[in-house]
Amino acid sequence: MGEFIFELDEDMAKDLLIKVLATSKIPFLKNLFKHISSFKFKDNKIILDILLFSFNVKIKSYPETISGVYVFEHNIPVKMLKDQEFPEFVEIEDNLILVKIPTNNILKNIHINEFKIENGILRIKLGIID
């Protein structure tokens, strides 16, 4: 069985996030990311320093296959997020972000062997389920 390894470094992730948010319908996040002073990947966390604040998003759990629910812990003030319109597959709770990827015939056969953040790299290893 082969593996597909996807790696994203901090600089590429920051650039990608800024480009995605440039066309976003979520004005709070769009404006917030214009002021990032530091963007780090460390210990399964994404750490954002914005103006005088430090926010982090940490991998809590992920499904066995690509489709399913990804759970992230965060320390972003929920009051700032509650009024924002997120895609229907994203839910924000007090200290959790839930990303729900729907299943289909292709995604249900791709196994997540590894999903971690360390040493400045987001790494996802995927394999095919036999």
PDB file of C-alpha atoms in Angstrom:
ATOM      1  CA  MET A   1       0.000   0.000   0.000  1.00  0.00           C
ATOM      2  CA  GLY A   2       1.407   3.402  -0.985  1.00  0.00           C
ATOM      3  CA  GLU A   3       1.301   6.617   0.978  1.00  0.00           C
ATOM      4  CA  PHE A   4       0.671  10.193  -0.035  1.00  0.00           C
ATOM      5  CA  ILE A   5       2.442  12.747   2.168  1.00  0.00           C
ATOM      6  CA  PHE A   6       1.229  16.345   2.204  1.00  0.00           C
ATOM      7  CA  GLU A   7       3.459  18.886   3.963  1.00  0.00           C
ATOM      8  CA  LEU A   8       2.847  22.574   4.419  1.00  0.00           C
ATOM      9  CA  ASP A   9       5.354  24.928   6.035  1.00  0.00           C
ATOM     10  CA  GLU A  10       4.475  28.044   8.026  1.00  0.00           C
ATOM     11  CA  ASP A  11       5.192  30.552   5.243  1.00  0.00           C
ATOM     12  CA  MET A  12       3.199  28.657   2.635  1.00  0.00           C
ATOM     13  CA  ALA A  13       0.296  28.173   5.065  1.00  0.00           C
ATOM     14  CA  LYS A  14       0.207  31.874   5.938  1.00  0.00           C
ATOM     15  CA  ASP A  15       0.256  32.898   2.255  1.00  0.00           C
ATOM     16  CA  LEU A  16      -2.437  30.351   1.397  1.00  0.00           C
ATOM     17  CA  LEU A  17      -4.650  31.433   4.294  1.00  0.00           C
ATOM     18  CA  ILE A  18      -4.361  35.106   3.375  1.00  0.00           C
ATOM     19  CA  LYS A  19      -5.283  34.359  -0.263  1.00  0.00           C
ATOM     20  CA  VAL A  20      -8.251  32.202   0.735  1.00  0.00           C
ATOM     21  CA  LEU A  21      -9.497  34.802   3.209  1.00  0.00           C
ATOM     22  CA  ALA A  22      -9.123  37.593   0.628  1.00  0.00           C
ATOM     23  CA  THR A  23     -12.202  36.193  -1.115  1.00  0.00           C
ATOM     24  CA  SER A  24     -13.908  35.158   2.115  1.00  0.00           C
ATOM     25  CA  LYS A  25     -17.340  36.311   3.210  1.00  0.00           C
ATOM     26  CA  ILE A  26     -16.139  36.368   6.827  1.00  0.00           C
ATOM     27  CA  PRO A  27     -15.041  39.994   7.356  1.00  0.00           C
ATOM     28  CA  PHE A  28     -13.792  39.461  10.917  1.00  0.00           C
ATOM     29  CA  LEU A  29     -11.298  36.781   9.882  1.00  0.00           C
ATOM     30  CA  LYS A  30     -10.321  38.666   6.730  1.00  0.00           C
ATOM     31  CA  ASN A  31      -9.483  41.800   8.740  1.00  0.00           C
ATOM     32  CA  LEU A  32      -7.846  39.853  11.548  1.00  0.00           C
ATOM     33  CA  PHE A  33      -5.389  38.080   9.254  1.00  0.00           C
ATOM     34  CA  LYS A  34      -4.214  41.371   7.755  1.00  0.00           C
ATOM     35  CA  HIS A  35      -2.551  42.052  11.120  1.00  0.00           C
ATOM     36  CA  ILE A  36      -0.685  38.782  11.726  1.00  0.00           C
ATOM     37  CA  SER A  37       2.758  39.442  13.161  1.00  0.00           C
ATOM     38  CA  SER A  38       3.661  35.779  13.649  1.00  0.00           C
ATOM     39  CA  PHE A  39       2.318  32.474  12.303  1.00  0.00           C
ATOM     40  CA  LYS A  40       3.839  29.276  13.762  1.00  0.00           C
ATOM     41  CA  PHE A  41       3.301  25.524  13.615  1.00  0.00           C
ATOM     42  CA  LYS A  42       4.335  23.906  16.907  1.00  0.00           C
ATOM     43  CA  ASP A  43       3.274  20.924  19.074  1.00  0.00           C
ATOM     44  CA  ASN A  44       0.090  20.144  17.081  1.00  0.00           C
ATOM     45  CA  LYS A  45      -0.895  23.831  17.280  1.00  0.00           C
ATOM     46  CA  ILE A  46      -1.202  26.681  14.849  1.00  0.00           C
ATOM     47  CA  ILE A  47      -0.158  29.788  16.784  1.00  0.00           C
ATOM     48  CA  LEU A  48      -1.149  33.230  15.504  1.00  0.00           C
ATOM     49  CA  ASP A  49       0.190  36.422  17.026  1.00  0.00           C
ATOM     50  CA  ILE A  50      -2.052  39.284  15.994  1.00  0.00           C
ATOM     51  CA  LEU A  51      -1.325  42.735  17.333  1.00  0.00           C
ATOM     52  CA  LEU A  52      -1.056  42.200  21.121  1.00  0.00           C
ATOM     53  CA  PHE A  53      -2.884  38.857  21.202  1.00  0.00           C
ATOM     54  CA  SER A  54      -1.792  35.266  20.736  1.00  0.00           C
ATOM     55  CA  PHE A  55      -4.369  32.778  19.459  1.00  0.00           C
ATOM     56  CA  ASN A  56      -3.937  29.072  18.891  1.00  0.00           C
ATOM     57  CA  VAL A  57      -5.793  26.255  17.210  1.00  0.00           C
ATOM     58  CA  LYS A  58      -4.825  22.732  18.304  1.00  0.00           C
ATOM     59  CA  ILE A  59      -5.658  19.388  16.715  1.00  0.00           C
ATOM     60  CA  LYS A  60      -7.855  17.515  19.203  1.00  0.00           C
ATOM     61  CA  SER A  61      -9.087  14.635  17.036  1.00  0.00           C
ATOM     62  CA  TYR A  62      -9.557  13.622  13.426  1.00  0.00           C
ATOM     63  CA  PRO A  63     -11.410  10.802  11.671  1.00  0.00           C
ATOM     64  CA  GLU A  64      -9.808   7.587  10.422  1.00  0.00           C
ATOM     65  CA  THR A  65     -10.652   8.539   6.834  1.00  0.00           C
ATOM     66  CA  ILE A  66     -10.652  11.941   5.148  1.00  0.00           C
ATOM     67  CA  SER A  67     -14.416  12.231   5.543  1.00  0.00           C
ATOM     68  CA  GLY A  68     -15.693  12.714   9.070  1.00  0.00           C
ATOM     69  CA  VAL A  69     -15.370  15.249  11.864  1.00  0.00           C
ATOM     70  CA  TYR A  70     -12.120  17.061  12.611  1.00  0.00           C
ATOM     71  CA  VAL A  71     -12.078  18.650  16.077  1.00  0.00           C
ATOM     72  CA  PHE A  72      -9.789  21.548  16.962  1.00  0.00           C
ATOM     73  CA  GLU A  73      -9.436  23.338  20.311  1.00  0.00           C
ATOM     74  CA  HIS A  74      -9.002  27.109  20.152  1.00  0.00           C
ATOM     75  CA  ASN A  75      -8.668  30.156  22.365  1.00  0.00           C
ATOM     76  CA  ILE A  76     -10.240  32.660  19.965  1.00  0.00           C
ATOM     77  CA  PRO A  77     -12.954  34.695  21.744  1.00  0.00           C
ATOM     78  CA  VAL A  78     -16.215  33.080  20.606  1.00  0.00           C
ATOM     79  CA  LYS A  79     -18.072  36.402  20.873  1.00  0.00           C
ATOM     80  CA  MET A  80     -16.036  37.622  17.907  1.00  0.00           C
ATOM     81  CA  LEU A  81     -16.904  34.525  15.864  1.00  0.00           C
ATOM     82  CA  LYS A  82     -20.599  34.030  16.691  1.00  0.00           C
ATOM     83  CA  ASP A  83     -21.881  36.723  14.301  1.00  0.00           C
ATOM     84  CA  GLN A  84     -19.794  35.478  11.382  1.00  0.00           C
ATOM     85  CA  GLU A  85     -21.169  33.329   8.577  1.00  0.00           C
ATOM     86  CA  PHE A  86     -19.187  30.120   8.269  1.00  0.00           C
ATOM     87  CA  PRO A  87     -19.623  27.417   5.644  1.00  0.00           C
ATOM     88  CA  GLU A  88     -22.247  24.849   6.655  1.00  0.00           C
ATOM     89  CA  PHE A  89     -19.570  22.211   7.296  1.00  0.00           C
ATOM     90  CA  VAL A  90     -17.885  24.346  10.020  1.00  0.00           C
ATOM     91  CA  GLU A  91     -19.287  24.693  13.554  1.00  0.00           C
ATOM     92  CA  ILE A  92     -17.866  26.931  16.264  1.00  0.00           C
ATOM     93  CA  GLU A  93     -18.427  26.087  19.925  1.00  0.00           C
ATOM     94  CA  ASP A  94     -17.012  27.664  23.097  1.00  0.00           C
ATOM     95  CA  ASN A  95     -13.503  26.312  22.700  1.00  0.00           C
ATOM     96  CA  LEU A  96     -13.956  23.947  19.748  1.00  0.00           C
ATOM     97  CA  ILE A  97     -14.027  24.195  15.978  1.00  0.00           C
ATOM     98  CA  LEU A  98     -15.697  21.250  14.235  1.00  0.00           C
ATOM     99  CA  VAL A  99     -15.008  20.690  10.543  1.00  0.00           C
ATOM    100  CA  LYS A 100     -17.368  18.090   9.077  1.00  0.00           C
ATOM    101  CA  ILE A 101     -16.263  16.619   5.746  1.00  0.00           C
ATOM    102  CA  PRO A 102     -19.094  14.666   4.083  1.00  0.00           C
ATOM    103  CA  THR A 103     -18.444  11.139   2.922  1.00  0.00           C
ATOM    104  CA  ASN A 104     -18.319   9.973  -0.668  1.00  0.00           C
ATOM    105  CA  ASN A 105     -17.027   6.864  -2.452  1.00  0.00           C
ATOM    106  CA  ILE A 106     -13.512   8.227  -2.901  1.00  0.00           C
ATOM    107  CA  LEU A 107     -12.936   9.856   0.493  1.00  0.00           C
ATOM    108  CA  LYS A 108     -14.241   6.908   2.512  1.00  0.00           C
ATOM    109  CA  ASN A 109     -11.421   4.766   1.074  1.00  0.00           C
ATOM    110  CA  ILE A 110      -8.561   7.125   1.965  1.00  0.00           C
ATOM    111  CA  HIS A 111      -7.148   6.497   5.442  1.00  0.00           C
ATOM    112  CA  ILE A 112      -5.386   9.193   7.475  1.00  0.00           C
ATOM    113  CA  ASN A 113      -2.197   7.549   8.724  1.00  0.00           C
ATOM    114  CA  GLU A 114      -0.862  10.713  10.360  1.00  0.00           C
ATOM    115  CA  PHE A 115      -2.063  14.274  10.937  1.00  0.00           C
ATOM    116  CA  LYS A 116       0.294  16.382  13.015  1.00  0.00           C
ATOM    117  CA  ILE A 117       1.967  19.728  13.378  1.00  0.00           C
ATOM    118  CA  GLU A 118       5.575  19.909  14.532  1.00  0.00           C
ATOM    119  CA  ASN A 119       8.832  21.700  13.812  1.00  0.00           C
ATOM    120  CA  GLY A 120       7.168  24.292  11.588  1.00  0.00           C
ATOM    121  CA  ILE A 121       5.442  21.726   9.338  1.00  0.00           C
ATOM    122  CA  LEU A 122       1.839  20.532   8.997  1.00  0.00           C
ATOM    123  CA  ARG A 123       2.105  16.902   7.849  1.00  0.00           C
ATOM    124  CA  ILE A 124      -0.698  14.661   6.633  1.00  0.00           C
ATOM    125  CA  LYS A 125       0.033  11.077   5.549  1.00  0.00           C
ATOM    126  CA  LEU A 126      -2.716   9.336   3.610  1.00  0.00           C
ATOM    127  CA  GLY A 127      -3.091   5.712   2.559  1.00  0.00           C
ATOM    128  CA  ILE A 128      -5.646   3.666   0.631  1.00  0.00           C
ATOM    129  CA  ILE A 129      -7.877   1.281   2.589  1.00  0.00           C
ATOM    130  CA  ASP A 130      -7.734  -2.244   1.138  1.00  0.00           C
TER     131      ASP A 130
END
